[in-house]
PDB file of C-alpha atoms in Angstrom:
ATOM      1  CA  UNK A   1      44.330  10.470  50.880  1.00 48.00           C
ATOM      2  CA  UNK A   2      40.731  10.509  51.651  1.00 49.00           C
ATOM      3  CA  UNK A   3      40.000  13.280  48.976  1.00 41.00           C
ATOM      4  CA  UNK A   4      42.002  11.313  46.594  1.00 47.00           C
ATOM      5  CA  UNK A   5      40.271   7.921  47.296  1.00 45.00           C
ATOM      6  CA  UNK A   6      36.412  10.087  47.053  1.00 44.00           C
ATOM      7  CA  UNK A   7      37.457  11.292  43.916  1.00 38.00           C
ATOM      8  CA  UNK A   8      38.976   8.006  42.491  1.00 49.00           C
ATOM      9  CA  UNK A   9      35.398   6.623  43.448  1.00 48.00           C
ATOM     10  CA  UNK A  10      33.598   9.282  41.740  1.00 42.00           C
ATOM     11  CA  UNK A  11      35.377   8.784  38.268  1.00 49.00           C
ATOM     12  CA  UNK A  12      35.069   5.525  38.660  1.00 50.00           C
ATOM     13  CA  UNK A  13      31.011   5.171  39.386  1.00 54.00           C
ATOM     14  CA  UNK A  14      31.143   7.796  36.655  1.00 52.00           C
ATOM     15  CA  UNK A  15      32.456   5.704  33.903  1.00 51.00           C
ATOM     16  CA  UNK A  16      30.500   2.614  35.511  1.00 47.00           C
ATOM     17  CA  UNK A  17      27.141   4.851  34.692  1.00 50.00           C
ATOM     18  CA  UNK A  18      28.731   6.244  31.259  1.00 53.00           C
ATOM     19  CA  UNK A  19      29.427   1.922  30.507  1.00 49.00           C
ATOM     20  CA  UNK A  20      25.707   1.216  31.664  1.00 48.00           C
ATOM     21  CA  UNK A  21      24.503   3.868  29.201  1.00 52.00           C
ATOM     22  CA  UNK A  22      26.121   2.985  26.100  1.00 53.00           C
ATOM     23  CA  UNK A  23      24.940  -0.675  27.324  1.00 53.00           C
ATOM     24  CA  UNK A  24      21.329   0.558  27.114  1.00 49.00           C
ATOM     25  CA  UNK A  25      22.207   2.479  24.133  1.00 51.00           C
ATOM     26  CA  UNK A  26      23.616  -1.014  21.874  1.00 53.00           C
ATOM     27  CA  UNK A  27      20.175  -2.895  23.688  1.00 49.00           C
ATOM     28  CA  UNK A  28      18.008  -0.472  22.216  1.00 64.00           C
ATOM     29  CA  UNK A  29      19.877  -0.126  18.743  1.00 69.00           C
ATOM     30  CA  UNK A  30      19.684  -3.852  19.050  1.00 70.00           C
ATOM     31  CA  UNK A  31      16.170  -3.459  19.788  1.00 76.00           C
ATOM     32  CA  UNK A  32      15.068  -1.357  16.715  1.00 78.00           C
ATOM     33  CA  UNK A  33      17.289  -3.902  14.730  1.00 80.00           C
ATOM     34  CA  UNK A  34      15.143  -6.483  15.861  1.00 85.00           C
ATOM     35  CA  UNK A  35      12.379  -4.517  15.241  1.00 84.00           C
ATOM     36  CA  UNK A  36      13.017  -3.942  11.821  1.00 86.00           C
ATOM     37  CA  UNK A  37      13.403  -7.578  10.509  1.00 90.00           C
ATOM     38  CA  UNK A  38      10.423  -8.567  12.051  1.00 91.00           C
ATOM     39  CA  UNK A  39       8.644  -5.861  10.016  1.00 93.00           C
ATOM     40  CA  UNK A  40      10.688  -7.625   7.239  1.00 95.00           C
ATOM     41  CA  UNK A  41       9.377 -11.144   8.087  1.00 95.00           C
ATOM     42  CA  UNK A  42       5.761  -9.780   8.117  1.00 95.00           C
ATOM     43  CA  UNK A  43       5.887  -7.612   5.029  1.00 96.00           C
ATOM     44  CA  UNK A  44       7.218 -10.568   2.749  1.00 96.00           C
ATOM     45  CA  UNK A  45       5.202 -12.799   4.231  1.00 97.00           C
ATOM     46  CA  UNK A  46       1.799 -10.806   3.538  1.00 97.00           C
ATOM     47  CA  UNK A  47       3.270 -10.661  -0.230  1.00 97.00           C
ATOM     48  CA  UNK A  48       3.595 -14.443  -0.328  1.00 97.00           C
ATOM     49  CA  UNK A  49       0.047 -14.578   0.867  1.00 97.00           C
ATOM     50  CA  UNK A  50      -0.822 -12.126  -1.675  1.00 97.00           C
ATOM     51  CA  UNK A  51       0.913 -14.286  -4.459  1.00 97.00           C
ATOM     52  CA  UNK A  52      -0.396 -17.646  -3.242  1.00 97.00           C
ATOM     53  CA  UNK A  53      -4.269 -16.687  -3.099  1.00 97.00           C
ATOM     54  CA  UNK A  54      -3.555 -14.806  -6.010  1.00 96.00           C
ATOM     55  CA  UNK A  55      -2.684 -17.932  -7.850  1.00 95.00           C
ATOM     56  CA  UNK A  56      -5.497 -20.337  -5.834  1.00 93.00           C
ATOM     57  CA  UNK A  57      -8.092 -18.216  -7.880  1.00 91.00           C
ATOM     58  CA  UNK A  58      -6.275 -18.625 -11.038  1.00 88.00           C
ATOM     59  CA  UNK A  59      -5.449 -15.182 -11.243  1.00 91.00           C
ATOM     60  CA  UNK A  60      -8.315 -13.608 -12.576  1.00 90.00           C
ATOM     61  CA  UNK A  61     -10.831 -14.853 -10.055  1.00 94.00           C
ATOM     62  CA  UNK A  62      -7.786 -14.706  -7.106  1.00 96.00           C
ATOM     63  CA  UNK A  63      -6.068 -11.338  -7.869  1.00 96.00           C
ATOM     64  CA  UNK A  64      -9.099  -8.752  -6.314  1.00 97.00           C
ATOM     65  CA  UNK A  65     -10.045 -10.818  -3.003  1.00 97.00           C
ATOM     66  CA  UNK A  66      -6.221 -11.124  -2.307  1.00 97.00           C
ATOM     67  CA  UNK A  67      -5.503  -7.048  -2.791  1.00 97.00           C
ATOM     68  CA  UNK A  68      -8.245  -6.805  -0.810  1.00 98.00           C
ATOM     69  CA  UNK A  69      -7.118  -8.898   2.183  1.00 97.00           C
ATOM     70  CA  UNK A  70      -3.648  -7.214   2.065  1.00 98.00           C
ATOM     71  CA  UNK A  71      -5.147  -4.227   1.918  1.00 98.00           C
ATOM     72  CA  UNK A  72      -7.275  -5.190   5.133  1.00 97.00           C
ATOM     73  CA  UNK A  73      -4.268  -6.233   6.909  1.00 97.00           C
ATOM     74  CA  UNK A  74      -2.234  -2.913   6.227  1.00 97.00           C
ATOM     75  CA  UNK A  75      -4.898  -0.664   7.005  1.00 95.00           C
ATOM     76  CA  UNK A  76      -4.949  -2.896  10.446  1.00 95.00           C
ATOM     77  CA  UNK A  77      -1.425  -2.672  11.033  1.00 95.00           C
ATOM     78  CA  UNK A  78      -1.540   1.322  10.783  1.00 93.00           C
ATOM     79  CA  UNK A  79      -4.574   1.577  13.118  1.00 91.00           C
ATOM     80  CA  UNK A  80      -2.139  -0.084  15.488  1.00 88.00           C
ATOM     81  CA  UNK A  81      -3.224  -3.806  15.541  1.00 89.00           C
ATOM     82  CA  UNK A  82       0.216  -4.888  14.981  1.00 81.00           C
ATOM     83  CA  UNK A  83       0.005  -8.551  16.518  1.00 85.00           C
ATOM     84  CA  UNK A  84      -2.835  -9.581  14.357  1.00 90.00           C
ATOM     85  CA  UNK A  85      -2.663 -13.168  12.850  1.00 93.00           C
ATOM     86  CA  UNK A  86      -1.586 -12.044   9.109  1.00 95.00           C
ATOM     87  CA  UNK A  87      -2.795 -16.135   7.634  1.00 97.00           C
ATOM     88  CA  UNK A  88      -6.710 -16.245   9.857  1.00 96.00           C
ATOM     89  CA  UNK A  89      -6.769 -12.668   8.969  1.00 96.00           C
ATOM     90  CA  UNK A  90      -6.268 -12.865   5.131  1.00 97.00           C
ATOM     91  CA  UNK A  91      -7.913 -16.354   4.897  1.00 97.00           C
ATOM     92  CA  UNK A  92     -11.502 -14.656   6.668  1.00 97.00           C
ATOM     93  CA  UNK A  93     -10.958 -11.659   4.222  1.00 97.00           C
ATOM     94  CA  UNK A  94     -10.612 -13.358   1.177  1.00 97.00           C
ATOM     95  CA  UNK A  95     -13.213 -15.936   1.736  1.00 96.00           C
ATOM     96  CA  UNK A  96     -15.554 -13.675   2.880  1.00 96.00           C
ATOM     97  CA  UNK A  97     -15.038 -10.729   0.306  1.00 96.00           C
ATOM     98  CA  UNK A  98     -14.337 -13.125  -2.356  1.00 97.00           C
ATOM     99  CA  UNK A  99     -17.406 -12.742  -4.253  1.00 96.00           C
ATOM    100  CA  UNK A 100     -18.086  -8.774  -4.216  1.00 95.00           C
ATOM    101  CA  UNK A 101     -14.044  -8.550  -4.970  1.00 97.00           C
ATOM    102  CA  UNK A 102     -14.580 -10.358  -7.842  1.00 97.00           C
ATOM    103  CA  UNK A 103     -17.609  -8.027  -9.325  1.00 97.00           C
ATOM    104  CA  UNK A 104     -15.250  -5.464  -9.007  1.00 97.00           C
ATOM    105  CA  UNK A 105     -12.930  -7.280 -10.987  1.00 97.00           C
ATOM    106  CA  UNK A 106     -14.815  -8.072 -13.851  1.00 97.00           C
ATOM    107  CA  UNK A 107     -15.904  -4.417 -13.758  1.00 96.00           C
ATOM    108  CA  UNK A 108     -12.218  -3.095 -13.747  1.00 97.00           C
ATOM    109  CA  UNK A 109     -11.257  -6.108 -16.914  1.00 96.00           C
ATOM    110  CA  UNK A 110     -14.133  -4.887 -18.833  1.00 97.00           C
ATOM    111  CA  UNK A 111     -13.119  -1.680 -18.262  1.00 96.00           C
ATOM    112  CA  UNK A 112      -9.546  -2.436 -18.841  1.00 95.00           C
ATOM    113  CA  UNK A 113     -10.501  -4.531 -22.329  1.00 96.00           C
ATOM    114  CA  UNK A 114     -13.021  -1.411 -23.853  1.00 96.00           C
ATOM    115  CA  UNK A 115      -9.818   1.204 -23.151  1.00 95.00           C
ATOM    116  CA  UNK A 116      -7.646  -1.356 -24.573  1.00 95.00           C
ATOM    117  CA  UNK A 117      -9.931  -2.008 -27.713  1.00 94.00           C
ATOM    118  CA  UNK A 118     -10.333   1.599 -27.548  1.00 91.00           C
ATOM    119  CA  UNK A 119      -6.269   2.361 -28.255  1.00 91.00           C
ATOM    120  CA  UNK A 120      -6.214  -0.545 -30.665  1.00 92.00           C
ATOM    121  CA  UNK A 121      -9.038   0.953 -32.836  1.00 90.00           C
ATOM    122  CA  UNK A 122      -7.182   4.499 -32.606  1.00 88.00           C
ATOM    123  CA  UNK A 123      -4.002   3.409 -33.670  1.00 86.00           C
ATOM    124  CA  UNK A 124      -5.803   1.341 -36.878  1.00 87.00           C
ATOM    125  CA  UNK A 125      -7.128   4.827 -38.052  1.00 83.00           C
ATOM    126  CA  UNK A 126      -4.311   6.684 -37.433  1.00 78.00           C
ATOM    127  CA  UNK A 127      -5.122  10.362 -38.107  1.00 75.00           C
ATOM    128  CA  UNK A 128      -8.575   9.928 -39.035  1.00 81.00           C
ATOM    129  CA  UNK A 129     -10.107  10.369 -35.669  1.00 78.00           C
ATOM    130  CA  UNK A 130      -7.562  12.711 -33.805  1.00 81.00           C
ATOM    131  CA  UNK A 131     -11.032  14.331 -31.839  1.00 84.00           C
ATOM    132  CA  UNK A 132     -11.141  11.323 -30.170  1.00 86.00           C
ATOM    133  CA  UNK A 133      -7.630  10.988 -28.440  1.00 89.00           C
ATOM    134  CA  UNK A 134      -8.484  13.749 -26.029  1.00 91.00           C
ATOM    135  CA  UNK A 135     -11.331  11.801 -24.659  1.00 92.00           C
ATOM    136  CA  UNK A 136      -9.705   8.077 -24.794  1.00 93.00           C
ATOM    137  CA  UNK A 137      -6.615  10.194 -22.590  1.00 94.00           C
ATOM    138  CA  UNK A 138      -9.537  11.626 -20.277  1.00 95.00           C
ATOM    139  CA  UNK A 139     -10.647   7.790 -19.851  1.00 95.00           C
ATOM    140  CA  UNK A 140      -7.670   6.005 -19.669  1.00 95.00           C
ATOM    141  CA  UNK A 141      -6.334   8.741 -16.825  1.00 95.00           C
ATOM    142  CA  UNK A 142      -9.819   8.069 -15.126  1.00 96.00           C
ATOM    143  CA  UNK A 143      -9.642   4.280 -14.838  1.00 97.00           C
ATOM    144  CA  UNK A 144      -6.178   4.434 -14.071  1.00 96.00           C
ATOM    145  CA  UNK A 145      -6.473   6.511 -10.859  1.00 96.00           C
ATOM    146  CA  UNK A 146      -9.634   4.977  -9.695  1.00 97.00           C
ATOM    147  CA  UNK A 147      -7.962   2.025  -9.434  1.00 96.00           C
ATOM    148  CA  UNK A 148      -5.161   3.165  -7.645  1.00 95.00           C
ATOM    149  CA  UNK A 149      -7.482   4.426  -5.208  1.00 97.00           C
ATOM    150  CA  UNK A 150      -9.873   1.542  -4.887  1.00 97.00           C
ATOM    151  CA  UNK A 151      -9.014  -0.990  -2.287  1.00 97.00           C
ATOM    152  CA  UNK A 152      -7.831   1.711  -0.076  1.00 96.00           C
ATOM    153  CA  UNK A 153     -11.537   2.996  -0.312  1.00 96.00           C
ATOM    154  CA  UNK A 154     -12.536   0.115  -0.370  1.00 96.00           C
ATOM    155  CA  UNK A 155     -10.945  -1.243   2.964  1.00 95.00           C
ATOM    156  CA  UNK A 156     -11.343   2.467   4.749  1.00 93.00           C
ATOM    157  CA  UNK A 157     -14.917   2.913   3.741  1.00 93.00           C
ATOM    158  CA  UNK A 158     -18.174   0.955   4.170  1.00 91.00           C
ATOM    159  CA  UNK A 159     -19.595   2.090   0.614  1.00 93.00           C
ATOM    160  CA  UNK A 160     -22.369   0.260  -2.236  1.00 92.00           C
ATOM    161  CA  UNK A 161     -21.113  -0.880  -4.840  1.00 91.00           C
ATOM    162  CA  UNK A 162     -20.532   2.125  -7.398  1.00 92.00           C
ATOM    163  CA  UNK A 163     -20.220   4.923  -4.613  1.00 96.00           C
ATOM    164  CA  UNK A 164     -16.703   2.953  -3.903  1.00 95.00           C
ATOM    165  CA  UNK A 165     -15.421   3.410  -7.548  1.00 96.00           C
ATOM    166  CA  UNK A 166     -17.326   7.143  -7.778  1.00 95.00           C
ATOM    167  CA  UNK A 167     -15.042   7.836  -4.146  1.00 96.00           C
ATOM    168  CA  UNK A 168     -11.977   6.594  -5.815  1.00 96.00           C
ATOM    169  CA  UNK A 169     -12.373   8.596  -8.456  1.00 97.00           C
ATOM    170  CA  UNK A 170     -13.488  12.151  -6.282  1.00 96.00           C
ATOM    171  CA  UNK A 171     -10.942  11.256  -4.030  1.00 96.00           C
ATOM    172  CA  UNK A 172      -7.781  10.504  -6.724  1.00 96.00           C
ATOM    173  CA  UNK A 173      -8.798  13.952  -8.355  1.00 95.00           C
ATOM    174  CA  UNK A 174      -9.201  16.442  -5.437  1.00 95.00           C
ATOM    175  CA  UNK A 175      -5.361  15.221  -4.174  1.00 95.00           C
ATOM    176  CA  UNK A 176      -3.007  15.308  -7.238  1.00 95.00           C
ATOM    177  CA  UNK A 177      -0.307  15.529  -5.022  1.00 95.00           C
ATOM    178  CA  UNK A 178      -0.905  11.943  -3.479  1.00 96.00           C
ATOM    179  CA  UNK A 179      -2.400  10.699  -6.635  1.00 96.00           C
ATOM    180  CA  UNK A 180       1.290  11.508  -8.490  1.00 96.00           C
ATOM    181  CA  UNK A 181       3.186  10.310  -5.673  1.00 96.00           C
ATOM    182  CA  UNK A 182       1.033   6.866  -5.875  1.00 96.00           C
ATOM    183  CA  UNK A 183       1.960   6.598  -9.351  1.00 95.00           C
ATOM    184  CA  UNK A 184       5.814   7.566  -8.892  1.00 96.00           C
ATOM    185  CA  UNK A 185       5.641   5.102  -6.538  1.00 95.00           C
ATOM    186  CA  UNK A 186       4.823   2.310  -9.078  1.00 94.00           C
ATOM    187  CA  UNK A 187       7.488   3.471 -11.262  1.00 95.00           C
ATOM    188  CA  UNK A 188      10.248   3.266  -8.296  1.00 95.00           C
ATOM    189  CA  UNK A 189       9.078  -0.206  -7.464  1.00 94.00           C
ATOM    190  CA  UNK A 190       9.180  -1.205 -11.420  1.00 94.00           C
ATOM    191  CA  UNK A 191      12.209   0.154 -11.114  1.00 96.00           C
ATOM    192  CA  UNK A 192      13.571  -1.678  -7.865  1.00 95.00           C
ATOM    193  CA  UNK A 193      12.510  -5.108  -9.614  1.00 94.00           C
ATOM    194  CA  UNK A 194      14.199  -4.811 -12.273  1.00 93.00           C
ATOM    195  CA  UNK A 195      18.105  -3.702 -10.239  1.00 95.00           C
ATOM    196  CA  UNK A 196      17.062  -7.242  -7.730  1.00 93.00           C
ATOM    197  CA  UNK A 197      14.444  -9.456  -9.494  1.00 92.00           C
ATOM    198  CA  UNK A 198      14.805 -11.386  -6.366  1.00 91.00           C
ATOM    199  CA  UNK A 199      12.415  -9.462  -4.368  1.00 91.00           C
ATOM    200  CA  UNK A 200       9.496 -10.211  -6.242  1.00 90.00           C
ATOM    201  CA  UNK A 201       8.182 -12.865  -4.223  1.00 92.00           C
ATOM    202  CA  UNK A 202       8.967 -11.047  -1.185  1.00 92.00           C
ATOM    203  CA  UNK A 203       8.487  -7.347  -1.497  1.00 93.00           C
ATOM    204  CA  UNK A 204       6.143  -6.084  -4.009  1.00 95.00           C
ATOM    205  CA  UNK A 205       2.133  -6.217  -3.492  1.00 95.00           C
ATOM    206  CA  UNK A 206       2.994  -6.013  -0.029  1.00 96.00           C
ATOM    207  CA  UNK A 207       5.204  -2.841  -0.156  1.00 96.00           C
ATOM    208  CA  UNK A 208       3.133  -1.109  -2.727  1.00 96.00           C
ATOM    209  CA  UNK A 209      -0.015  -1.767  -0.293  1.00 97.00           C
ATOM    210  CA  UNK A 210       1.760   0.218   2.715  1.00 97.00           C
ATOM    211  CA  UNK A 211       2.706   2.839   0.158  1.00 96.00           C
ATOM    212  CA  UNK A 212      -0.501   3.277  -1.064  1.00 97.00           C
ATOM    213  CA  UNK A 213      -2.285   3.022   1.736  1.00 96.00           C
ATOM    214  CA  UNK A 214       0.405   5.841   3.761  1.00 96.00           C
ATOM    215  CA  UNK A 215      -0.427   8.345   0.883  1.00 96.00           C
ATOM    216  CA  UNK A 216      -4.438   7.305   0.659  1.00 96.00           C
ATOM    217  CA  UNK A 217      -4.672   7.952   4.609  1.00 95.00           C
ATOM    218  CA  UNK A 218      -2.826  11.499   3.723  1.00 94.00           C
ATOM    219  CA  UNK A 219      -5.625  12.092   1.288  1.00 95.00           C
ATOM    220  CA  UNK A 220      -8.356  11.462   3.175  1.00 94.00           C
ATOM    221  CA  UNK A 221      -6.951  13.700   6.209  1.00 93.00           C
ATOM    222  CA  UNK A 222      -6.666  16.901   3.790  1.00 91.00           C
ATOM    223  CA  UNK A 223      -9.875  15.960   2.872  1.00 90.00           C
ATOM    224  CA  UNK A 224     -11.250  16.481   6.457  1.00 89.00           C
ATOM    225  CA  UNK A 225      -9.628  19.599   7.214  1.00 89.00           C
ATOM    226  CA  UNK A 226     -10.784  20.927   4.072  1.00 84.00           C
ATOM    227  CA  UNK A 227     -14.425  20.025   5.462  1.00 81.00           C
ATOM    228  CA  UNK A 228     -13.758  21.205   9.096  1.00 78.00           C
ATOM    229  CA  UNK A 229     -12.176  24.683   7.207  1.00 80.00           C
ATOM    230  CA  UNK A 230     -15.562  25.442   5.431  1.00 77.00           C
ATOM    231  CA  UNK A 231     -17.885  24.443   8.110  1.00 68.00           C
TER     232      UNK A 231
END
């Protein structure tokens, strides 16, 4: 009776443990549940930010200083400092960069207008200057992958002025491999928008920031071992 009552026990603090565990097991799944719509919460909210400040500088004046605070804010988050305060954060950012952001957005719309002018002028002579449309490609690629590049650089690196678009440029065209995923990227999330609309508002800027800035940070470590490899 004894061995029968020890070994009634045993099964029985057994299944108790084997209870406890799957317990811990549905607290942590819980857990990373939890986890995840917080992540949620912050990510949308960083894009309303993005949209809002956007829109206080009309746009054209609000677009660059708010990329740039986002960008600030997800290079933060993947250096660790994940209980930041997103709004005193972004608000210090875009005040204080507001003014060099904006130099590099009038240099970016000028250079966006001239390529634009550029293609217009092409397509008018049709034929006529077919030399040409190797160099407005070259240009067009250039500007396009500096840019994708440039807050990234801009956020990671304390540069002057033109050594942060000359970095985004070096730095785009010694990784291809990031530099097509960045644009693939853009495609998927054109492509996203247009299956839900709805997440516009929400899930944009502020995805396409922690996408870019994943792949950028991938860049700039191949970078490094290529330099610790030759020295």
């Amino acid at each position: 009776m004894s061995l029968n009552k020890d070994l009634e026990e045993y099964e029985m603090d057994n299944a108790y443990k084997l209870y406890l565990a799957k317990g811990e097991n549905r607290l942590s799944g819980w857990d990373r549940f939890n986890q995840l719509a917080t992540w949620m919460v912050k990510i949308a909210y960083l894009n309303i930010l993005w949209i809002v400040f956007s829109i206080i500088g009309l746009v054209v004046f609000g677009l660059f200083p708010a990329t740039v605070a986002m960008f600030t804010i997800v290079g933060k988050w993947f250096h660790g400092d994940k209980d930041l305060g997103i709004f005193s954060c972004f608000w210090n950012v875009f005040r204080d960069e507001f003014f060099k952001a904006n130099r590099y957005a009038l240099l970016f719309l000028a250079g966006g207008y001239l390529l634009y002018y550029d293609f217009i002028f092409l397509r008018l002579n049709e034929g006529q200057l077919v030399f040409l449309y190797p160099v407005f490609i070259f240009l067009a690629i250039a500007y396009i992958i500096t840019l994708l590049y440039f807050f990234i650089v801009y956020v990671h690196f304390d540069l002057k002025f033109f050594q942060s678009i000359k970095q985004s440029f070096l730095i785009a065209a010694v990784s291809p491999v990031e530099t097509l995923l960045m644009v693939a990227s853009f495609f998927i999330l054109y492509w996203v928008v247009r299956l839900i609309p709805g997440i516009i508002p929400l899930f944009t800027g502020s995805v396409l920031a922690i996408v870019i800035t994943w792949i950028g940070h991938r860049a700039f470590a191949k970078i490094e071992r290529k330099k610790e490899i030759r020295s």
